[in-house]
Amino acid sequence: MCWKKQRQFRQAVEQYGANLTSSPAAYDTIRAHLTETGRKPTDYDLIATGDLGELGRDIVADFFHRDGVELPNLTDCGLLLYDRETQDVHCGGSGCGCSAAVLATLFLPGLVQGRWKRILFCGTGALLSPTSTQQGETIPGICHAVALEGPNT
């Protein structure tokens, strides 16, 4: 991550009062994808992250907003999977679990049925290790993006 983005993330952590490891990884991956493919956020019906939660999703949107880019179609699999009004989920669930469940039950059927034509699916997560956590080491965040297209695209 470039120094400018690291500084922005530190400011966001101070502002939001949370240590969100996957948000900058999601930002970097989505940004790189859009830059390398020449696509715009509006070329996708949805841009979905794994399980950043509401706060993490808002941080990613804020990073793009600071770059002058709006992501009106940004969502999060954890936010789609859980009902925060009736379920006490706090920080959500597993990024890979939320991603797999939403991909298999919502996104893929929706692409086949024509509900969406193109989705940028961005699996997010953190590389956790009990040893490194106990030693107080950093927790690297990761994100992989896959552009999914319906059969009639």
XYZ file of N, CA and C in Angstrom:
459
model
N 0.863 -1.167 0.000
C 0.000 0.000 0.000
C 0.910 1.231 0.000
N 0.576 2.225 -0.793
C 1.407 3.417 -0.876
C 1.309 4.221 0.424
N 2.276 5.095 0.634
C 2.335 5.884 1.874
C 1.096 6.737 2.067
N 0.592 7.311 0.982
C -0.608 8.142 1.087
C -1.774 7.325 1.634
N -1.948 6.117 1.121
C -3.052 5.263 1.571
C -2.824 4.776 2.998
N -1.580 4.497 3.367
C -1.302 4.091 4.744
C -1.679 5.207 5.704
N -1.347 6.420 5.337
C -1.689 7.575 6.176
C -3.210 7.725 6.264
N -3.898 7.554 5.132
C -5.360 7.634 5.138
C -5.961 6.549 6.023
N -5.380 5.338 5.965
C -5.919 4.261 6.789
C -5.705 4.555 8.270
N -4.515 5.027 8.621
C -4.263 5.365 10.031
C -5.234 6.435 10.501
N -5.493 7.424 9.660
C -6.460 8.461 10.025
C -7.853 7.856 10.187
N -8.209 6.916 9.315
C -9.520 6.278 9.418
C -9.628 5.451 10.693
N -8.549 4.730 11.043
C -8.559 3.935 12.271
C -8.740 4.845 13.474
N -8.030 5.982 13.468
C -8.192 6.933 14.573
C -9.618 7.479 14.602
N -10.153 7.801 13.430
C -11.495 8.364 13.359
C -12.553 7.354 13.773
N -12.438 6.125 13.269
C -13.463 5.122 13.540
C -13.187 4.326 14.811
N -11.972 4.418 15.340
C -11.639 3.719 16.573
C -11.609 2.212 16.431
N -11.171 1.705 15.307
C -11.134 0.260 15.106
C -9.893 -0.118 14.314
N -9.436 -1.333 14.508
C -8.299 -1.838 13.744
C -8.838 -2.802 12.695
N -9.165 -2.284 11.529
C -9.780 -3.078 10.461
C -8.719 -3.435 9.429
N -8.319 -4.696 9.432
C -7.187 -5.085 8.600
C -7.527 -5.313 7.134
N -8.725 -5.744 6.826
C -9.042 -6.111 5.443
C -9.524 -4.949 4.586
N -9.931 -3.860 5.187
C -10.438 -2.724 4.406
C -9.402 -2.157 3.445
N -8.150 -1.912 3.884
C -7.174 -1.403 2.920
C -6.840 -2.425 1.838
N -6.859 -3.708 2.179
C -6.606 -4.737 1.168
C -7.715 -4.728 0.119
N -8.959 -4.595 0.572
C -10.081 -4.526 -0.371
C -9.953 -3.296 -1.259
N -9.632 -2.163 -0.653
C -9.456 -0.931 -1.430
C -8.373 -1.125 -2.496
N -7.212 -1.630 -2.089
C -6.102 -1.806 -3.028
C -6.466 -2.753 -4.166
N -7.127 -3.852 -3.840
C -7.469 -4.848 -4.854
C -8.509 -4.313 -5.831
N -9.545 -3.694 -5.319
C -10.588 -3.138 -6.193
C -10.004 -2.038 -7.065
N -9.197 -1.174 -6.469
C -8.569 -0.070 -7.205
C -7.673 -0.620 -8.317
N -6.851 -1.626 -7.985
C -5.959 -2.223 -8.985
C -6.766 -2.861 -10.111
N -7.838 -3.552 -9.771
C -8.674 -4.182 -10.797
C -9.255 -3.135 -11.746
N -9.816 -2.085 -11.181
C -10.424 -1.048 -12.020
C -9.376 -0.376 -12.902
N -8.208 -0.121 -12.345
C -7.137 0.527 -13.100
C -6.624 -0.377 -14.219
N -6.350 -1.634 -13.880
C -5.759 -2.551 -14.855
C -6.728 -2.959 -15.961
N -8.013 -2.997 -15.668
C -8.994 -3.401 -16.688
C -9.590 -2.212 -17.427
N -9.391 -1.004 -16.896
C -9.988 0.179 -17.499
C -11.482 0.285 -17.246
N -11.977 -0.511 -16.318
C -13.406 -0.474 -16.010
C -13.701 0.572 -14.942
N -14.980 0.933 -14.871
C -15.470 1.872 -13.861
C -16.332 1.089 -12.877
N -16.517 1.611 -11.670
C -17.389 0.920 -10.714
C -18.781 0.664 -11.282
N -19.262 1.575 -12.111
C -20.609 1.427 -12.675
C -20.691 0.347 -13.755
N -19.546 -0.206 -14.164
C -19.562 -1.336 -15.092
C -20.044 -2.613 -14.405
N -20.144 -2.558 -13.083
C -20.588 -3.709 -12.291
C -21.929 -3.404 -11.650
N -22.788 -4.401 -11.626
C -24.055 -4.258 -10.906
C -23.801 -4.244 -9.406
N -22.832 -5.043 -8.975
C -22.437 -5.094 -7.569
C -20.929 -5.210 -7.466
N -20.369 -4.597 -6.441
C -19.001 -4.850 -6.013
C -19.147 -5.336 -4.578
N -18.804 -6.601 -4.349
C -19.072 -7.222 -3.049
C -17.787 -7.666 -2.370
N -17.639 -7.300 -1.101
C -16.525 -7.767 -0.279
C -17.005 -8.926 0.586
N -16.059 -9.599 1.245
C -16.366 -10.794 2.024
C -17.153 -10.522 3.284
N -16.500 -10.037 4.315
C -17.197 -9.679 5.547
C -16.441 -8.559 6.240
N -16.475 -7.388 5.624
C -15.880 -6.215 6.255
C -16.827 -5.620 7.281
N -18.088 -5.949 7.174
C -19.088 -5.345 8.039
C -19.409 -3.940 7.561
N -20.325 -3.320 8.261
C -20.755 -1.977 7.871
C -19.618 -0.972 7.977
N -18.865 -1.039 9.054
C -17.770 -0.101 9.261
C -16.677 -0.280 8.221
N -16.277 -1.521 7.975
C -15.241 -1.781 6.984
C -15.665 -1.379 5.585
N -16.919 -1.662 5.240
C -17.439 -1.252 3.930
C -17.406 0.267 3.798
N -17.793 0.955 4.877
C -17.789 2.420 4.842
C -16.379 2.980 4.709
N -15.402 2.313 5.295
C -14.011 2.765 5.167
C -13.538 2.608 3.727
N -13.855 1.487 3.092
C -13.488 1.295 1.685
C -14.139 2.382 0.831
N -15.412 2.631 1.049
C -16.119 3.676 0.295
C -15.484 5.037 0.540
N -15.057 5.292 1.778
C -14.413 6.567 2.106
C -13.070 6.714 1.393
N -12.287 5.640 1.332
C -11.019 5.691 0.596
C -11.265 6.078 -0.862
N -12.250 5.453 -1.493
C -12.556 5.781 -2.886
C -13.093 7.206 -3.005
N -13.914 7.611 -2.067
C -14.452 8.974 -2.080
C -13.313 9.992 -2.035
N -12.300 9.728 -1.227
C -11.136 10.626 -1.141
C -10.382 10.689 -2.462
N -10.505 9.628 -3.264
C -9.896 9.606 -4.598
C -10.816 10.202 -5.657
N -12.003 10.634 -5.247
C -12.961 11.196 -6.191
C -13.784 10.150 -6.918
N -13.839 8.944 -6.378
C -14.582 7.841 -6.999
C -15.687 7.406 -6.043
N -16.903 7.310 -6.549
C -18.024 6.846 -5.722
C -18.331 5.390 -6.061
N -18.703 4.633 -5.051
C -19.055 3.219 -5.222
C -20.485 2.991 -4.740
N -21.469 3.422 -5.512
C -22.854 3.264 -5.062
C -23.302 1.806 -5.005
N -22.584 0.930 -5.682
C -22.954 -0.478 -5.768
C -22.096 -1.366 -4.863
N -21.393 -0.775 -3.888
C -20.554 -1.537 -2.962
C -21.420 -2.180 -1.889
N -21.263 -3.481 -1.719
C -21.977 -4.204 -0.673
C -21.002 -5.143 0.015
N -21.487 -5.888 0.969
C -20.641 -6.778 1.748
C -21.418 -8.058 2.036
N -20.790 -9.195 1.817
C -21.487 -10.478 2.003
C -21.966 -10.657 3.435
N -21.181 -10.242 4.410
C -21.621 -10.338 5.800
C -22.859 -9.506 6.064
N -22.924 -8.325 5.465
C -24.101 -7.473 5.638
C -25.326 -8.073 4.955
N -25.112 -8.787 3.858
C -26.226 -9.429 3.163
C -26.698 -10.691 3.885
N -25.791 -11.347 4.575
C -26.100 -12.621 5.224
C -26.799 -12.452 6.565
N -26.381 -11.465 7.328
C -26.914 -11.288 8.679
C -27.929 -10.154 8.742
N -28.863 -10.270 9.645
C -29.826 -9.209 9.937
C -29.370 -8.540 11.227
N -28.730 -7.403 11.092
C -28.150 -6.729 12.261
C -29.201 -6.209 13.224
N -30.441 -6.099 12.770
C -31.522 -5.634 13.650
C -31.979 -6.733 14.611
N -31.952 -7.978 14.141
C -32.477 -9.067 14.974
C -31.408 -10.046 15.446
N -30.210 -10.009 14.856
C -29.145 -10.926 15.242
C -28.022 -10.155 15.918
N -27.529 -10.680 17.016
C -26.436 -10.053 17.754
C -25.115 -10.581 17.202
N -24.698 -10.047 16.043
C -23.513 -10.579 15.373
C -22.258 -9.747 15.611
N -22.375 -8.606 16.232
C -21.236 -7.723 16.504
C -20.417 -7.503 15.236
N -19.286 -8.175 15.111
C -18.401 -7.942 13.972
C -18.658 -8.892 12.813
N -19.739 -9.623 12.837
C -20.061 -10.487 11.713
C -19.474 -11.870 11.865
N -19.124 -12.470 10.753
C -18.629 -13.841 10.771
C -17.350 -13.960 9.978
N -17.096 -15.138 9.519
C -15.908 -15.430 8.740
C -16.057 -14.850 7.340
N -15.019 -14.164 6.878
C -15.058 -13.616 5.523
C -15.236 -14.696 4.474
N -14.505 -15.811 4.632
C -14.638 -16.875 3.622
C -15.987 -17.574 3.750
N -16.498 -17.732 4.960
C -17.809 -18.356 5.144
C -18.929 -17.508 4.576
N -18.905 -16.212 4.882
C -19.930 -15.298 4.361
C -19.857 -15.226 2.843
N -18.637 -15.151 2.313
C -18.460 -15.075 0.859
C -19.019 -16.307 0.174
N -18.677 -17.482 0.683
C -19.132 -18.730 0.065
C -20.649 -18.852 0.116
N -21.232 -18.534 1.262
C -22.685 -18.663 1.412
C -23.434 -17.720 0.478
N -22.997 -16.476 0.409
C -23.691 -15.492 -0.428
C -23.434 -15.758 -1.912
N -22.211 -16.168 -2.254
C -21.909 -16.491 -3.650
C -22.791 -17.639 -4.141
N -22.877 -18.699 -3.347
C -23.605 -19.895 -3.775
C -25.119 -19.720 -3.760
N -25.635 -18.934 -2.825
C -27.096 -18.860 -2.684
C -27.731 -17.610 -3.276
N -26.949 -16.570 -3.501
C -27.517 -15.315 -4.000
C -26.892 -14.879 -5.324
N -25.563 -14.744 -5.349
C -24.917 -14.165 -6.527
C -24.978 -15.068 -7.757
N -24.556 -16.321 -7.637
C -24.551 -17.201 -8.816
C -25.953 -17.439 -9.364
N -26.935 -17.762 -8.512
C -28.298 -17.876 -9.059
C -28.794 -16.561 -9.669
N -28.440 -15.442 -9.060
C -28.862 -14.145 -9.589
C -28.258 -13.841 -10.946
N -27.009 -14.254 -11.164
C -26.382 -14.081 -12.470
C -27.065 -14.959 -13.515
N -27.337 -16.199 -13.166
C -27.987 -17.131 -14.099
C -29.397 -16.653 -14.446
N -30.121 -16.138 -13.466
C -31.500 -15.679 -13.676
C -31.573 -14.301 -14.334
N -30.435 -13.630 -14.486
C -30.418 -12.325 -15.121
C -30.675 -11.154 -14.187
N -30.699 -11.399 -12.893
C -30.877 -10.296 -11.932
C -29.704 -9.322 -12.017
N -28.499 -9.878 -12.192
C -27.291 -9.077 -12.383
C -26.573 -9.582 -13.621
N -25.837 -8.691 -14.276
C -25.040 -9.079 -15.436
C -23.574 -9.258 -15.067
N -23.079 -8.403 -14.163
C -21.654 -8.444 -13.823
C -21.475 -8.077 -12.349
N -20.715 -8.918 -11.638
C -20.416 -8.696 -10.224
C -18.909 -8.781 -10.033
N -18.337 -7.817 -9.319
C -16.941 -7.913 -8.896
C -16.966 -8.485 -7.483
N -16.564 -9.739 -7.373
C -16.627 -10.493 -6.120
C -15.248 -10.458 -5.474
N -15.154 -9.838 -4.309
C -13.867 -9.587 -3.658
C -13.808 -10.284 -2.302
N -13.241 -11.470 -2.292
C -13.091 -12.196 -1.036
C -12.069 -11.506 -0.150
N -12.467 -11.201 1.067
C -11.575 -10.516 2.004
C -11.319 -11.403 3.208
N -10.192 -11.176 3.841
C -9.877 -11.938 5.043
C -8.610 -11.428 5.694
N -8.273 -12.062 6.792
C -7.068 -11.719 7.537
C -6.261 -12.991 7.748
N -4.960 -12.874 7.655
C -4.074 -14.017 7.852
C -3.721 -14.105 9.330
N -4.566 -14.808 10.055
C -4.405 -14.908 11.503
C -3.610 -16.146 11.883
N -2.790 -15.985 12.892
C -2.041 -17.085 13.467
C -2.049 -16.897 14.978
N -2.379 -17.929 15.740
C -2.369 -17.772 17.199
C -1.017 -17.295 17.724
N 0.059 -17.802 17.129
C 1.390 -17.413 17.592
C 1.660 -15.943 17.318
N 1.425 -15.503 16.084
C 1.711 -14.099 15.761
C 0.797 -13.158 16.532
N -0.451 -13.576 16.763
C -1.375 -12.744 17.536
C -0.896 -12.616 18.972
N -0.481 -13.729 19.577
C 0.013 -13.697 20.952
C 1.290 -12.883 21.073
N 2.076 -12.839 20.014
C 3.314 -12.077 20.025
C 3.089 -10.609 19.687
N 1.841 -10.244 19.431
C 1.526 -8.850 19.143
C 1.923 -8.401 17.752
N 2.124 -9.342 16.840
C 2.501 -8.980 15.475
C 1.285 -8.470 14.710
N 1.541 -7.837 13.593
C 0.454 -7.295 12.781
C -0.356 -8.423 12.154
N -1.571 -8.096 11.777
C -2.461 -9.050 11.119
C -2.644 -8.581 9.681
N -2.007 -9.264 8.718
C -2.152 -8.829 7.331
C -3.551 -9.117 6.794
N -4.115 -8.140 6.111
C -5.398 -8.312 5.444
C -5.169 -8.690 3.995
N -6.066 -9.511 3.444
C -5.935 -9.950 2.058
C -7.258 -9.764 1.328
N -7.168 -9.686 0.012
C -8.364 -9.586 -0.817
C -8.025 -10.094 -2.214
N -8.904 -10.918 -2.752
C -8.784 -11.417 -4.120
C -10.068 -11.060 -4.849
N -9.946 -10.565 -6.062
C -11.128 -10.155 -6.822
C -11.330 -11.056 -8.039
N -12.597 -11.389 -8.273
C -12.983 -12.172 -9.442
C -14.174 -11.470 -10.080
N -14.066 -11.175 -11.369
C -15.191 -10.580 -12.092
C -16.078 -11.710 -12.604
N -17.320 -11.715 -12.133
C -18.289 -12.740 -12.523
C -19.279 -12.138 -13.508
N -19.585 -12.885 -14.564
C -20.538 -12.401 -15.558
C -21.608 -13.446 -15.816
N -22.815 -12.969 -16.022
C -23.928 -13.855 -16.326
C -23.773 -14.478 -17.700
N -24.555 -15.507 -18.001
C -24.419 -16.226 -19.271
C -24.783 -15.390 -20.495
N -25.561 -14.349 -20.331
C -25.996 -13.534 -21.473
C -25.273 -12.203 -21.557
N -24.080 -12.125 -20.967
C -23.336 -10.864 -20.961
C -22.393 -10.793 -22.136
